[in-house]
Short mmCIF file of C-alpha atoms and ligand atoms in Angstrom, two decimals:
data_model
loop_
_atom_site.label_atom_id
_atom_site.label_comp_id
_atom_site.label_asym_id
_atom_site.label_seq_id
_atom_site.Cartn_x
_atom_site.Cartn_y
_atom_site.Cartn_z
CA MET A 21 0.00 0.00 0.00
CA ALA A 22 1.23 3.43 -0.84
CA ARG A 23 1.30 4.93 2.65
CA ASP A 24 2.78 8.16 1.46
CA ASN A 25 0.40 9.10 -1.33
CA LEU A 26 0.00 12.56 0.07
CA ARG A 27 3.73 13.08 -0.07
CA MET A 28 3.71 11.99 -3.71
CA ILE A 29 1.25 14.77 -4.46
CA ARG A 30 3.70 17.54 -5.18
CA LYS A 31 1.34 20.41 -4.74
CA SER A 32 -1.21 21.62 -2.26
CA PRO A 33 -3.82 18.83 -2.29
CA TRP A 34 -7.14 19.76 -3.85
CA VAL A 35 -10.31 18.16 -2.56
CA PHE A 36 -13.44 17.13 -4.42
CA HIS A 37 -16.47 16.60 -2.19
CA PHE A 38 -19.26 14.24 -3.21
CA ASN A 39 -22.47 13.41 -1.35
CA SER A 40 -23.40 9.87 -2.33
CA GLY A 41 -26.81 9.92 -0.67
CA GLY A 42 -26.51 11.28 2.88
CA CYS A 43 -28.67 13.58 4.98
CA ASN A 44 -26.33 16.61 4.62
CA GLY A 45 -25.26 16.42 8.26
CA CYS A 46 -21.76 15.30 7.29
CA ASP A 47 -21.62 17.88 4.50
CA ILE A 48 -22.08 20.65 7.05
CA GLU A 49 -19.17 19.31 9.11
CA VAL A 50 -16.95 19.06 6.01
CA VAL A 51 -17.73 22.69 5.22
CA ALA A 52 -17.01 23.60 8.85
CA ALA A 53 -13.61 21.90 8.58
CA PHE A 54 -12.73 24.41 5.86
CA THR A 55 -13.88 27.46 7.84
CA PRO A 56 -11.43 29.53 9.93
CA LYS A 57 -12.19 27.76 13.22
CA TYR A 58 -10.82 24.37 12.05
CA ASP A 59 -9.11 25.61 8.90
CA VAL A 60 -7.79 22.58 7.02
CA GLU A 61 -6.71 25.14 4.45
CA ARG A 62 -3.79 25.87 6.73
CA LEU A 63 -2.48 22.51 5.46
CA GLY A 64 -2.66 23.80 1.91
CA MET A 65 -5.96 22.11 1.05
CA THR A 66 -8.65 23.70 -1.01
CA LEU A 67 -11.95 22.54 -2.51
CA THR A 68 -12.19 22.09 -6.26
CA SER A 69 -15.29 21.69 -8.41
CA SER A 70 -13.68 19.18 -10.76
CA PRO A 71 -12.51 15.64 -9.96
CA LYS A 72 -9.97 16.01 -12.77
CA HIS A 73 -8.12 18.51 -10.58
CA ALA A 74 -8.59 16.65 -7.30
CA ASP A 75 -6.02 14.73 -5.28
CA ILE A 76 -8.40 13.79 -2.47
CA LEU A 77 -11.98 12.57 -2.84
CA VAL A 78 -14.14 13.22 0.22
CA VAL A 79 -17.38 11.25 0.23
CA THR A 80 -20.32 11.76 2.58
CA GLY A 81 -23.42 9.59 2.93
CA PRO A 82 -24.18 5.98 2.07
CA VAL A 83 -23.69 4.89 -1.53
CA THR A 84 -27.10 4.63 -3.16
CA ARG A 85 -27.74 2.56 -6.26
CA GLN A 86 -28.58 5.77 -8.11
CA VAL A 87 -25.15 7.36 -7.63
CA ALA A 88 -22.84 4.33 -7.49
CA GLY A 89 -21.92 4.69 -11.16
CA SER A 90 -21.27 8.41 -10.75
CA LEU A 91 -19.02 7.79 -7.74
CA LYS A 92 -16.92 5.31 -9.73
CA MET A 93 -16.76 7.72 -12.67
CA ILE A 94 -15.60 10.57 -10.41
CA TYR A 95 -12.91 8.35 -8.91
CA ASP A 96 -11.72 7.21 -12.33
CA GLN A 97 -11.42 10.83 -13.51
CA MET A 98 -9.03 11.75 -10.69
CA PRO A 99 -5.32 11.67 -11.52
CA GLU A 100 -2.89 9.38 -9.67
CA PRO A 101 -1.86 9.34 -6.92
CA LYS A 102 -5.20 9.85 -5.18
CA ILE A 103 -6.70 9.44 -1.76
CA VAL A 104 -10.31 8.69 -0.79
CA ILE A 105 -11.74 9.68 2.59
CA ALA A 106 -15.20 8.53 3.71
CA ILE A 107 -16.63 11.08 6.12
CA GLY A 108 -19.26 9.76 8.54
CA THR A 109 -20.59 6.35 9.49
CA CYS A 110 -22.86 6.22 6.45
CA ALA A 111 -19.96 6.67 4.04
CA CYS A 112 -17.89 4.18 6.04
CA SER A 113 -20.46 1.38 6.21
CA GLY A 114 -23.91 2.54 5.08
CA GLY A 115 -24.77 3.61 8.63
CA ILE A 116 -28.44 3.87 9.47
CA PHE A 117 -29.29 3.42 5.79
CA ARG A 118 -27.50 0.09 5.57
CA GLY A 119 -29.75 -2.65 4.25
CA GLY A 120 -32.09 -0.19 2.61
CA TYR A 121 -33.50 -1.27 -0.73
CA ASN A 122 -31.68 1.53 -2.53
CA VAL A 123 -28.39 1.47 -0.61
CA ILE A 124 -25.32 -0.52 -1.64
CA GLY A 125 -23.37 0.26 1.54
CA GLY A 126 -20.22 2.22 2.30
CA VAL A 127 -17.80 3.77 -0.17
CA ASP A 128 -15.59 0.66 0.06
CA LYS A 129 -18.22 -1.23 -1.95
CA ILE A 130 -17.16 0.85 -4.95
CA ILE A 131 -13.59 1.97 -4.20
CA LYS A 132 -10.80 0.07 -2.41
CA ASN A 133 -8.50 1.45 0.30
CA VAL A 134 -10.82 4.06 1.70
CA ILE A 135 -9.84 6.01 4.81
CA CYS A 136 -12.81 6.20 7.18
CA VAL A 137 -13.74 8.95 9.61
CA PRO A 138 -16.69 7.50 11.59
CA GLY A 139 -19.30 9.52 13.45
CA CYS A 140 -22.82 10.74 12.86
CA PRO A 141 -21.67 13.22 11.89
CA PRO A 142 -17.97 13.35 12.77
CA ASN A 143 -16.75 16.50 14.46
CA PRO A 144 -14.74 18.79 12.16
CA ARG A 145 -11.89 18.32 14.62
CA ALA A 146 -11.91 14.58 13.79
CA ILE A 147 -11.83 15.40 10.07
CA TYR A 148 -8.90 17.73 10.64
CA SER A 149 -7.15 15.12 12.78
CA VAL A 150 -7.31 12.44 10.07
CA ILE A 151 -6.04 14.85 7.44
CA LYS A 152 -3.22 15.92 9.75
CA LYS A 153 -2.29 12.26 10.26
CA LEU A 154 -2.17 11.89 6.50
CA TYR A 155 0.24 14.77 6.42
CA ASP A 156 2.27 13.11 9.11
CA ASN A 157 2.22 9.93 6.99
CA LYS A 158 0.65 7.82 9.70
CA ILE A 159 -2.15 6.27 7.69
CA GLY A 160 -2.27 4.92 4.16
CA GLY A 161 -4.26 5.93 1.12
CA ASP A 162 -5.22 4.29 -2.13
CA GLU A 163 -2.64 2.61 -4.29
CA GLY A 164 -1.04 5.11 -6.57
CA ASN A 165 1.08 4.30 -9.59
CA GLY A 166 4.03 6.14 -8.11
CA SER A 167 3.76 9.02 -10.50
CA SER A 168 3.93 12.58 -9.32
CA ARG A 169 2.37 15.72 -10.65
CA SER A 170 4.23 18.94 -11.15
S1 SF4 B 229 -23.41 9.69 9.20
FE1 SF4 B 229 -25.17 10.73 10.17
S2 SF4 B 229 -24.94 12.89 9.61
FE2 SF4 B 229 -23.65 11.71 8.18
S3 SF4 B 229 -24.95 11.32 6.37
FE3 SF4 B 229 -25.18 9.55 7.78
S4 SF4 B 229 -27.01 10.04 9.04
FE4 SF4 B 229 -26.31 11.97 8.06
#
């Protein structure tokens, strides 16, 4: 496993946020993580509106059957190396929606090597903490091909 994917990203990491079917509770906490109080931007991160420019995919909510194909397409459009973070219990495992007729489960049903931040919703401090650990190279990300972007 490429444990140092973030280090291989030779620029400030850009983040694409995708709600795969959640209640918006986790979305609010992701937004809060980017506001001055928690300020993940101090780590050089910024949100981008295009997966083609993203180094990190942040997913909130359970993966519904309706969006599963879109989630895979977004992931495939991201350049290597890339990291996927599931924010909230729903994104990690399906959460309270697990077993629903229209829910596949967590993000790991579609994408391998997902970093999970559990909670309903997780505190922005927890989101910051996981990202900081990534910076400190303590947890792994998705397999990259070893290439770097300049
Ligand atoms: S984990 Fe909780 S807050 Fe987040 S999408 Fe699921 S139900 Fe909503």
